[in-house]
Short mmCIF file of C-alpha atoms in Angstrom, two decimals:
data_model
loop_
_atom_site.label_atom_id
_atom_site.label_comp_id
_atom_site.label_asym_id
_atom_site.label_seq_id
_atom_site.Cartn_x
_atom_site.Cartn_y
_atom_site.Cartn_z
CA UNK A 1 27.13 -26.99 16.17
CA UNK A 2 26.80 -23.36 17.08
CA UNK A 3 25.73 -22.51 14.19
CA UNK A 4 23.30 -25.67 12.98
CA UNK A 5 20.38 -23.66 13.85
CA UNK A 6 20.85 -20.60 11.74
CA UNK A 7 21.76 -22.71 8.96
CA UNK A 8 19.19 -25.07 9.30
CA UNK A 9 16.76 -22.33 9.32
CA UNK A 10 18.86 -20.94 6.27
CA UNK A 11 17.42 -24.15 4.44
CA UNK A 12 14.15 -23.77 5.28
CA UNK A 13 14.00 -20.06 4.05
CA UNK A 14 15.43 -21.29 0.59
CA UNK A 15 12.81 -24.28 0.29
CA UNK A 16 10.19 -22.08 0.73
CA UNK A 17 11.84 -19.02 -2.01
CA UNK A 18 11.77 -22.10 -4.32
CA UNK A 19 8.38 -22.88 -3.62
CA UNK A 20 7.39 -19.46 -3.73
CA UNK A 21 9.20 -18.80 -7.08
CA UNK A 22 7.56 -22.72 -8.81
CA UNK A 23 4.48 -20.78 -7.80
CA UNK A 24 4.65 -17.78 -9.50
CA UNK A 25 5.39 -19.24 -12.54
CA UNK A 26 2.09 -21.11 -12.80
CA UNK A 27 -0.42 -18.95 -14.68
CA UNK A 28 -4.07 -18.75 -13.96
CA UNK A 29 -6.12 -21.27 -16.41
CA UNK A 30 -7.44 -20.02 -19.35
CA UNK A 31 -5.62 -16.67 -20.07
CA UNK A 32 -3.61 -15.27 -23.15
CA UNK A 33 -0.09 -14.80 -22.21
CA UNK A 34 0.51 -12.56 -25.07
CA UNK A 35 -1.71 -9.75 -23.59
CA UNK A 36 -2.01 -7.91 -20.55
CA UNK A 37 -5.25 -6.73 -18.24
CA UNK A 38 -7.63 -5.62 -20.66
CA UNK A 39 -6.97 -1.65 -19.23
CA UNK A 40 -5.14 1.24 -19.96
CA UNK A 41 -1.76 1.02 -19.86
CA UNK A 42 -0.78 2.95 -17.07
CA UNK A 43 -3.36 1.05 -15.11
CA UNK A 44 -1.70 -2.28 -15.74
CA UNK A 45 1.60 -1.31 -15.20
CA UNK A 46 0.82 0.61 -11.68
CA UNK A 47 -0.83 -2.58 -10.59
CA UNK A 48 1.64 -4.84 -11.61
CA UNK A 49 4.41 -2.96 -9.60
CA UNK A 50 2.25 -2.96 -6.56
CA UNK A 51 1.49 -6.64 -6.81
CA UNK A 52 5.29 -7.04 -7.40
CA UNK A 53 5.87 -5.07 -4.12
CA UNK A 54 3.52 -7.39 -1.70
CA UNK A 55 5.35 -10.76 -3.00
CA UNK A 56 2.48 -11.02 -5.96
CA UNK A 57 3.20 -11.61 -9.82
CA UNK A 58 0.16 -9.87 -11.25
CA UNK A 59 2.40 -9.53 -14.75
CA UNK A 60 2.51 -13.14 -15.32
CA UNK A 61 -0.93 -13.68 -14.32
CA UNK A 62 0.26 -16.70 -12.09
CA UNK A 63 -1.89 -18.45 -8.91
CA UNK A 64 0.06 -15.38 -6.67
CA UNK A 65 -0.97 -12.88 -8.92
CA UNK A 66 -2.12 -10.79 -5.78
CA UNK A 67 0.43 -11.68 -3.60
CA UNK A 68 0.45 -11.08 0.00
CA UNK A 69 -1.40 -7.40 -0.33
CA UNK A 70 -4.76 -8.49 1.14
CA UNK A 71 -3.30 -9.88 4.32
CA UNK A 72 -1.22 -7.04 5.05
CA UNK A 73 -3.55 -4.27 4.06
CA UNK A 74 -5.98 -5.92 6.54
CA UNK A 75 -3.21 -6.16 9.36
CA UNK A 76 -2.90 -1.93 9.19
CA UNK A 77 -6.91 -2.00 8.72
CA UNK A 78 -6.93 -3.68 11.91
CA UNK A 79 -4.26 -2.01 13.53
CA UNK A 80 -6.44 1.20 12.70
CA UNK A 81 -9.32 -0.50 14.30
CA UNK A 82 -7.48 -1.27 17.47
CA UNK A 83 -6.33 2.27 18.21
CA UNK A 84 -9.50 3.27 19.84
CA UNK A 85 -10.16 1.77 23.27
CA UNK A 86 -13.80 2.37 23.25
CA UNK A 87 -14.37 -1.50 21.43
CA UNK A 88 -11.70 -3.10 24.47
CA UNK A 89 -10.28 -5.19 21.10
CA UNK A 90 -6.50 -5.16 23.17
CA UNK A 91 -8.72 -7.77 25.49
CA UNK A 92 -9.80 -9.80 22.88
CA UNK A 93 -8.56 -13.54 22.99
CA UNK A 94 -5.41 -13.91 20.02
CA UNK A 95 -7.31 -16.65 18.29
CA UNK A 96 -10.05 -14.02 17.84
CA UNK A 97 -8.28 -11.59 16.66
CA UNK A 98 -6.36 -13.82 13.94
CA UNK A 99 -10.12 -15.25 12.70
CA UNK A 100 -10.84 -11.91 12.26
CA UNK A 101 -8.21 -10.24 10.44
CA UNK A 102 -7.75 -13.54 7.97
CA UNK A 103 -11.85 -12.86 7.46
CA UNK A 104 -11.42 -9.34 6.60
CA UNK A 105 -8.18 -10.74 4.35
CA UNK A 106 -10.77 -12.95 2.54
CA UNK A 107 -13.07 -9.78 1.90
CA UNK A 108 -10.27 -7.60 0.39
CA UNK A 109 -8.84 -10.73 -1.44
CA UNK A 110 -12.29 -10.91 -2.68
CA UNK A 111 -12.79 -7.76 -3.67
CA UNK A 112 -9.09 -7.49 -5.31
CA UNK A 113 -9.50 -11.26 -7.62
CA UNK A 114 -12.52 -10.14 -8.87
CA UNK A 115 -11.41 -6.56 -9.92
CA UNK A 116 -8.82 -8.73 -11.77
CA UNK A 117 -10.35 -11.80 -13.24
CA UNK A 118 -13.42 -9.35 -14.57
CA UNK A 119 -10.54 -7.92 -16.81
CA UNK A 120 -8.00 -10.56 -17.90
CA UNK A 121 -7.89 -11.28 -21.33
CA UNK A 122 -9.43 -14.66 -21.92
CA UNK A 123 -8.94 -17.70 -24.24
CA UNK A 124 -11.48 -19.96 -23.82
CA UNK A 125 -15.27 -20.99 -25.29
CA UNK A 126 -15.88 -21.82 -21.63
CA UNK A 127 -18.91 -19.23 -19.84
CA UNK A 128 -16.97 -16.17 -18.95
CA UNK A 129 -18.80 -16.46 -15.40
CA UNK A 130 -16.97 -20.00 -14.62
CA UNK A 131 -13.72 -19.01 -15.77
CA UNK A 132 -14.16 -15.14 -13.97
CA UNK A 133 -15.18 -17.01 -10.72
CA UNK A 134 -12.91 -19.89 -11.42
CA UNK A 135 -9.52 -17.23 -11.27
CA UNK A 136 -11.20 -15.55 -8.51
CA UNK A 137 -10.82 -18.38 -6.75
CA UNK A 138 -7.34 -19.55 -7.83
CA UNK A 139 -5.96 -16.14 -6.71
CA UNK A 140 -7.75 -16.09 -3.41
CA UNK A 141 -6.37 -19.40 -2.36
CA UNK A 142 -2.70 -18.12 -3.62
CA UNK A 143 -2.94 -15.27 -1.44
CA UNK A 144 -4.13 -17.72 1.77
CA UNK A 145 -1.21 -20.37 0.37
CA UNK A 146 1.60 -17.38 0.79
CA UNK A 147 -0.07 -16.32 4.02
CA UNK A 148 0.85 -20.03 5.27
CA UNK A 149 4.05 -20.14 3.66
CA UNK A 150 4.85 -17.11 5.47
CA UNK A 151 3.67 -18.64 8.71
CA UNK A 152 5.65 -21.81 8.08
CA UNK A 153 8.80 -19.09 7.15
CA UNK A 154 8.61 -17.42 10.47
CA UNK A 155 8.33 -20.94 12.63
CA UNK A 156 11.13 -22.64 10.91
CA UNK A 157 12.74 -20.19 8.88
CA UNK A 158 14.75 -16.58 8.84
CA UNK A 159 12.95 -12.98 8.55
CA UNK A 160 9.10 -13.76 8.21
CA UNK A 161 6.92 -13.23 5.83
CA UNK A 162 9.32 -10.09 4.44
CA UNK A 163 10.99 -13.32 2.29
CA UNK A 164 8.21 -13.83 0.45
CA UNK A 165 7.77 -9.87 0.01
CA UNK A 166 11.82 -9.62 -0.85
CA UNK A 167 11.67 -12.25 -3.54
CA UNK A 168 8.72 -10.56 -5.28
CA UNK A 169 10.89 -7.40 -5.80
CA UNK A 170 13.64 -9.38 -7.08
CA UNK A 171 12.11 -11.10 -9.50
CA UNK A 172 11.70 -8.74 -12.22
CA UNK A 173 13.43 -5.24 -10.64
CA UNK A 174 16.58 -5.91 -12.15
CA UNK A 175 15.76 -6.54 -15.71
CA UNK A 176 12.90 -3.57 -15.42
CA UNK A 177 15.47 -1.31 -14.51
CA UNK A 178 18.07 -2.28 -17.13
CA UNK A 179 15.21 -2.47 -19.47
CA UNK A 180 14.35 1.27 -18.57
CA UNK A 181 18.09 2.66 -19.24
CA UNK A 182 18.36 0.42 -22.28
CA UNK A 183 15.55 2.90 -23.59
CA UNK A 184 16.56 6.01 -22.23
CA UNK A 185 19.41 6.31 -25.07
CA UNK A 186 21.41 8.00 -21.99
CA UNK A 187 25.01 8.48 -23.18
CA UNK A 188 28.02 6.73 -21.30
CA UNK A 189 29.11 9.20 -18.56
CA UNK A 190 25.34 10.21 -17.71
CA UNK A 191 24.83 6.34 -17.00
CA UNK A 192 27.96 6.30 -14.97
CA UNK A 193 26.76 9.89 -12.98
CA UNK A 194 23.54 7.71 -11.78
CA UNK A 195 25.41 4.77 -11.04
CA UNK A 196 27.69 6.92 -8.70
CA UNK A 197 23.88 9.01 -7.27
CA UNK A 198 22.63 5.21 -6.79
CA UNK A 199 25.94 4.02 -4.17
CA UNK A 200 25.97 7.44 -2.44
CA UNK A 201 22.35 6.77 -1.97
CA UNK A 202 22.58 3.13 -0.76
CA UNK A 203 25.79 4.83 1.49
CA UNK A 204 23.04 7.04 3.42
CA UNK A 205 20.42 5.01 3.04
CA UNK A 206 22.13 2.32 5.44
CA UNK A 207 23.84 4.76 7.78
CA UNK A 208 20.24 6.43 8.29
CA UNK A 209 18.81 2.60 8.90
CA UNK A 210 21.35 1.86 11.57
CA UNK A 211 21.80 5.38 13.31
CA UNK A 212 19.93 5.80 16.73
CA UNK A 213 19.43 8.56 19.32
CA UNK A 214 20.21 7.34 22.37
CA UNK A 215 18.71 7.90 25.45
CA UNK A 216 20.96 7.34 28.91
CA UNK A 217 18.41 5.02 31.34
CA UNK A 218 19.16 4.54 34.79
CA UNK A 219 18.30 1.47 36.93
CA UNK A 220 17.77 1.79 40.99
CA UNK A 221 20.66 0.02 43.10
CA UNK A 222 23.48 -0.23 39.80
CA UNK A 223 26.57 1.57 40.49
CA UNK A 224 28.98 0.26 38.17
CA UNK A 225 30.40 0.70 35.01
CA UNK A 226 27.64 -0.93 32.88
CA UNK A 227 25.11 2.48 33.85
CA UNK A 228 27.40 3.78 31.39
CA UNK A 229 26.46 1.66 28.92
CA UNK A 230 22.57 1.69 29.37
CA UNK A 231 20.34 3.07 26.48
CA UNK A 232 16.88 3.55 25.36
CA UNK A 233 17.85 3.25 21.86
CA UNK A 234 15.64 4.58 19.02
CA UNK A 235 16.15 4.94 15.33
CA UNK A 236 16.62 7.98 13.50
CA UNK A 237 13.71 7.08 11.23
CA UNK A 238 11.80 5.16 13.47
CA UNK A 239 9.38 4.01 10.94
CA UNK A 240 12.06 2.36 8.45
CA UNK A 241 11.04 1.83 4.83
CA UNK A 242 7.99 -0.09 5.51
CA UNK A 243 5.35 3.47 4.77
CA UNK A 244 6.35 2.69 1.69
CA UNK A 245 5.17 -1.16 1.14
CA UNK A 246 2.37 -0.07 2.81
CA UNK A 247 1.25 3.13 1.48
CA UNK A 248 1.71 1.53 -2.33
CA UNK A 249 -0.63 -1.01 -1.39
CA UNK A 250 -3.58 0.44 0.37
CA UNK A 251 -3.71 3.60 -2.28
CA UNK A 252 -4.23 0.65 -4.74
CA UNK A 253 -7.13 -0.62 -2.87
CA UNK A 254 -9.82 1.82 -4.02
CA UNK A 255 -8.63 1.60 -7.71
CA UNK A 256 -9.38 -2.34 -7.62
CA UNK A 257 -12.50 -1.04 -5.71
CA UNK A 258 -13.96 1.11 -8.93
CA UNK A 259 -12.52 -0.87 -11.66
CA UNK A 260 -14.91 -3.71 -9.83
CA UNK A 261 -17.57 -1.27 -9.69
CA UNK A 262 -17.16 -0.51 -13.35
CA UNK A 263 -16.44 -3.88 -14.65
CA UNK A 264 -20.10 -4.86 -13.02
CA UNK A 265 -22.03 -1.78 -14.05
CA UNK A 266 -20.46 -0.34 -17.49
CA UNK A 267 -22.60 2.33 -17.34
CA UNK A 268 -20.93 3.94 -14.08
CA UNK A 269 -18.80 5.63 -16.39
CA UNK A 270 -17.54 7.91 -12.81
CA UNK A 271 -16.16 4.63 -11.72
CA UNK A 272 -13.92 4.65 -14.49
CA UNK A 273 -13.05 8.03 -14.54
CA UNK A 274 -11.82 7.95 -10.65
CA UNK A 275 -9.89 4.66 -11.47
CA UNK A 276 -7.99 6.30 -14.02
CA UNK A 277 -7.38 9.47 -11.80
CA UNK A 278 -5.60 6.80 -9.18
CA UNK A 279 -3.29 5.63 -11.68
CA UNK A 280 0.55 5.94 -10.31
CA UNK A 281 1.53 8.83 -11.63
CA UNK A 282 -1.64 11.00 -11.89
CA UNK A 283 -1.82 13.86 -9.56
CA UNK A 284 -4.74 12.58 -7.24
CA UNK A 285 -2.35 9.36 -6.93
CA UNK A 286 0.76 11.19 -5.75
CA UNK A 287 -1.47 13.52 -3.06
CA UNK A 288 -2.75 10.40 -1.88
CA UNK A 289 0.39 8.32 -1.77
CA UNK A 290 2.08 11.23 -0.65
CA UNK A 291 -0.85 11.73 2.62
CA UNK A 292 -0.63 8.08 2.94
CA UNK A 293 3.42 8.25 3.47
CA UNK A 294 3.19 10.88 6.49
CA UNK A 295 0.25 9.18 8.62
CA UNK A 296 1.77 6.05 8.48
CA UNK A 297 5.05 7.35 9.19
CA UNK A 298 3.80 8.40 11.82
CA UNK A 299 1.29 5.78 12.92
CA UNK A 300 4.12 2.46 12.58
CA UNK A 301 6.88 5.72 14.65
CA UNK A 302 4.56 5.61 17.79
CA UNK A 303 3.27 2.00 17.29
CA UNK A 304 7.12 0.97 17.30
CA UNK A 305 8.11 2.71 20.00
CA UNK A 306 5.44 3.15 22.14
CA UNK A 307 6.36 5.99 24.49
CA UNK A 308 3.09 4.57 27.34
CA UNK A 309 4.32 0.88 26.93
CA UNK A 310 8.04 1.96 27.69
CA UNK A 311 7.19 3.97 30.59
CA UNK A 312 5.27 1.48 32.18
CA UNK A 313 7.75 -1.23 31.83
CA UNK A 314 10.58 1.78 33.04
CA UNK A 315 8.36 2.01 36.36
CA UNK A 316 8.19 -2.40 36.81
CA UNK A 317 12.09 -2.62 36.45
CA UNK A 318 12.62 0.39 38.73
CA UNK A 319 14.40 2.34 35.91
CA UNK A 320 14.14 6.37 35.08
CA UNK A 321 15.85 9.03 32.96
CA UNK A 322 17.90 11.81 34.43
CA UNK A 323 15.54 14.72 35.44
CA UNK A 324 12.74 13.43 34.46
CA UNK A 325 10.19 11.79 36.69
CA UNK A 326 8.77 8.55 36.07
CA UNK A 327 5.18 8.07 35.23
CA UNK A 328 3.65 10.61 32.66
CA UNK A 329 6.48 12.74 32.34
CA UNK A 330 8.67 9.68 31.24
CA UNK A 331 6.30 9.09 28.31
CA UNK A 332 5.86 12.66 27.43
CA UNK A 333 9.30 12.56 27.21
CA UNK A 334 9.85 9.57 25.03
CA UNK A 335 6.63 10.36 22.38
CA UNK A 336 8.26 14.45 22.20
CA UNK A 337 11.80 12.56 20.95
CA UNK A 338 9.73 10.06 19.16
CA UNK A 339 7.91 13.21 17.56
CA UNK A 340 10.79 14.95 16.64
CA UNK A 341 12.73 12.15 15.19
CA UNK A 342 9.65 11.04 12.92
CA UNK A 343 9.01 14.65 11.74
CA UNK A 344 12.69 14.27 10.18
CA UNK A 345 11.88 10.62 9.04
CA UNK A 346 9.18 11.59 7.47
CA UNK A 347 11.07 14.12 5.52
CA UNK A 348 13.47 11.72 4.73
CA UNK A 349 10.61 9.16 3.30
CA UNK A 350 9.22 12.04 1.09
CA UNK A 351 12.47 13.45 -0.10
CA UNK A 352 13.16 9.69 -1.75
CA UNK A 353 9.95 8.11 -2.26
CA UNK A 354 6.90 10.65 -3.02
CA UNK A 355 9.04 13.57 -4.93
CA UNK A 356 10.86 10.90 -7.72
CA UNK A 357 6.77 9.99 -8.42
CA UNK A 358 6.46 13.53 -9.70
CA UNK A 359 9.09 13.01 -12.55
CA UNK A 360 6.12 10.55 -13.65
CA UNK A 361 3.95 14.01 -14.58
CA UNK A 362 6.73 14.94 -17.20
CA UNK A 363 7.65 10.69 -18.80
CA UNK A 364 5.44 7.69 -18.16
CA UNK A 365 8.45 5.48 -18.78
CA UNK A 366 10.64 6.17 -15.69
CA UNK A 367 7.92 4.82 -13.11
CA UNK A 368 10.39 1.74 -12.41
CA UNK A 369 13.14 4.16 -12.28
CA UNK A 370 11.45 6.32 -9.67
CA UNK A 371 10.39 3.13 -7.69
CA UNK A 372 14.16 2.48 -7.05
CA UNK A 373 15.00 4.70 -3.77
CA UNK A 374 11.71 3.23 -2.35
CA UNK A 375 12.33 -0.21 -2.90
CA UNK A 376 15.59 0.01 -1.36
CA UNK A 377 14.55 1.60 1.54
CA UNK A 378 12.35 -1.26 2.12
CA UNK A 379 14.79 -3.57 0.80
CA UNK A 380 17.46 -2.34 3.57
CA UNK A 381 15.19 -2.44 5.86
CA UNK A 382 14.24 -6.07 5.48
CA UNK A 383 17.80 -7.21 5.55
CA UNK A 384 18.12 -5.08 9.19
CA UNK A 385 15.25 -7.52 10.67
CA UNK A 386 16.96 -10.36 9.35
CA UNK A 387 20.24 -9.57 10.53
CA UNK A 388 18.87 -8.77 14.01
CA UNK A 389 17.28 -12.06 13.82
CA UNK A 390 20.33 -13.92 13.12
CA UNK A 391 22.22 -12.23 15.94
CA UNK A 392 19.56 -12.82 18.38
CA UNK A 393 19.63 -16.50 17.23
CA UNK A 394 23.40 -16.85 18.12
CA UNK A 395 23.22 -15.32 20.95
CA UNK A 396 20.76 -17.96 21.69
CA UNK A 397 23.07 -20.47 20.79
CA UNK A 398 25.61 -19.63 22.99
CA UNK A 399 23.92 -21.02 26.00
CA UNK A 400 24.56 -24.48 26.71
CA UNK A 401 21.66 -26.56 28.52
CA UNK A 402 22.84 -27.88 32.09
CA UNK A 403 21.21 -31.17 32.13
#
């Protein structure tokens, strides 16, 4: 009985991978399967990946061809929007605040369907204009459909809307990446040198996930042996591998921007030139990406662990650290740790995830190869919240009601 609720909510999470998964495989009306976006190459396959990455299945131009990428690109927007105190947003009402970030969700959902209706490669003696705004709308009601599902995931379900996000990777990763060293030609023993790179890497990649620096707290009036045992606990990477979800999809946001731009007005041939300079891979793309990486390693480090919040709450529960007072000096304290421990995190995040992208400037064809370390990062990550989840949920369930 202990465990009906975890496994209930096991259920739930599978029902809605199924549903997820039926949906992907229903393509948008009036398309030609046999072809891709009508755009370069590179162009396709960079937007594919980052579709793949946000729970989407731009490849086989199904309903959730854009996946979950508008709602969470507007959550950061937001977040970005909230940093300054000068609006007082932190006092808006929550129902607010979620009407406005699933309006500005409809605007970049918008913005994204159209970039990718105006160029999918049609079948049909229908009037382009019907079946352009006909998609639009197909994909724009996927995207608020996943947004729901995700909702109904984190109410009766385990680990959110990251699900949905985990079961987009999956779904083509591993035949991509066999795909990839099926056409490398790469003899026996080099395949067997990567394999060996690939489960030292997944060896640090979890130790770094789960290591924390831990920071002795004392509480007024204990003297026993749990002070011992008292921590301020934060993780050696504080941001985890979500920079990376994140960074993917907002760089992608101004290349749907001008290939919109240029798919309206042919003649803005500058559109097209600056969409094809953000294709993953091109040097403008990996300075970007790369920028993109350190501020929001930095901006989800300090959002996370929020060195004014903490110091605050340290002062209610009558709690300090060892020769340092409480107050101001508590959460200079906290953000310098929190400083130094993201400067090495973000090292970490651009050791594996922006320098692989410039193998792309010598071969085209290992951009799912270099997408590995990335994905895993976020992929670890992901399995983290839903452990914690899990545990908090039994502990939960160890507490029998009295009446």
């Amino acid at each position: 009985m202990k465990q009906s609720g975890v496994r209930n909510r096991l259920c739930w999470t599978i029902l809605f991978i199924f549903v997820y998964v039926l949906g992907s495989k229903i393509t948008l009306p009036f398309v030609d399967l046999a072809k891709v976006l009508n755009v370069n190459e590179g162009t396709a396959r960079g937007l594919e990946l980052t579709s793949a990455i946000m729970g989407g299945n731009l490849r086989g131009l199904s309903i959730f061809a854009l996946g979950l990428s508008p709602w969470m690109s507007s959550m950061i927007l937001w977040r970005l929007f909230t940093v300054s105190k000068r609006h007082n947003l932190e006092k808006t009402s929550s129902d607010l605040v979620e009407r406005r970030k699933m309006y500005l969700t409809l605007a970049l959902a918008l913005v994204q369907s159209l970039a990718v209706s105006l160029y999918l490669p049609l079948e049909t003696d229908l009037s382009p204009l019907l079946v352009v705004s006909l998609n639009a709308l197909i994909m724009i009601a996927g995207t608020f459909f996943l947004v729901w599902l995700a909702d109904l995931n984190t109410a009766l379900g385990l680990g959110n809307s990251i699900v949905i996000m985990m079961a987009g990777m999956l779904l083509y990763l591993p035949e991509d990446v066999l795909g990839t060293l099926s056409k490398s030609g790469l003899p026996a023993y080099s395949l067997l040198f990567l394999f060996l790179l690939l489960l030292a890497f997944m060896f640090m990649v979890v130790c770094i996930e789960y290591a924390r620096y831990r920071i002795p707290v004392n509480k007024l009036g204990i003297h026993n042996s749990l002070k011992a045992h008292t921590f301020l606990d934060v993780k050696l990477n504080p941001a985890g591998g979500m920079p990376f979800m994140y960074a993917m999809t907002l760089v992608s946001i101004p290349q749907y921007i001008f290939l919109l731009v240029q798919a309206i007005n042919p003649r803005a041939s500058w559109a097209g030139t600056i969409a094809k300079e953000l294709v993953i891979g091109e040097p403008a793309w990996i300075f970007l990406y790369g920028l993109m990486m350190v501020l929001l390693s930095f901006a989800f480090a300090f959002v996370t662990v929020n060195g004014e919040e903490i110091a605050d709450k340290m002062m209610k529960n009558s709690e300090y650290i060892d020769f340092v007072y409480p107050g101001e000096e508590t959460r200079r304290y906290i953000n310098r740790i929190v400083f130094r421990l993201t400067v090495f995190g973000t090292l970490y995040l651009i050791l594996f995830t922006v320098l692989p992208f410039l193998l792309l400037l010598w071969d085209r064809g290992l951009l799912r190869l270099v997408m590995i370390p990335g994905s895993f990062l976020m992929f670890v990550g992901m399995i983290s919240t839903i452990r914690e989840e899990v545990r908090a949920l039994r502990v939960n369930q160890r507490y029998t009601r009295l009446f």
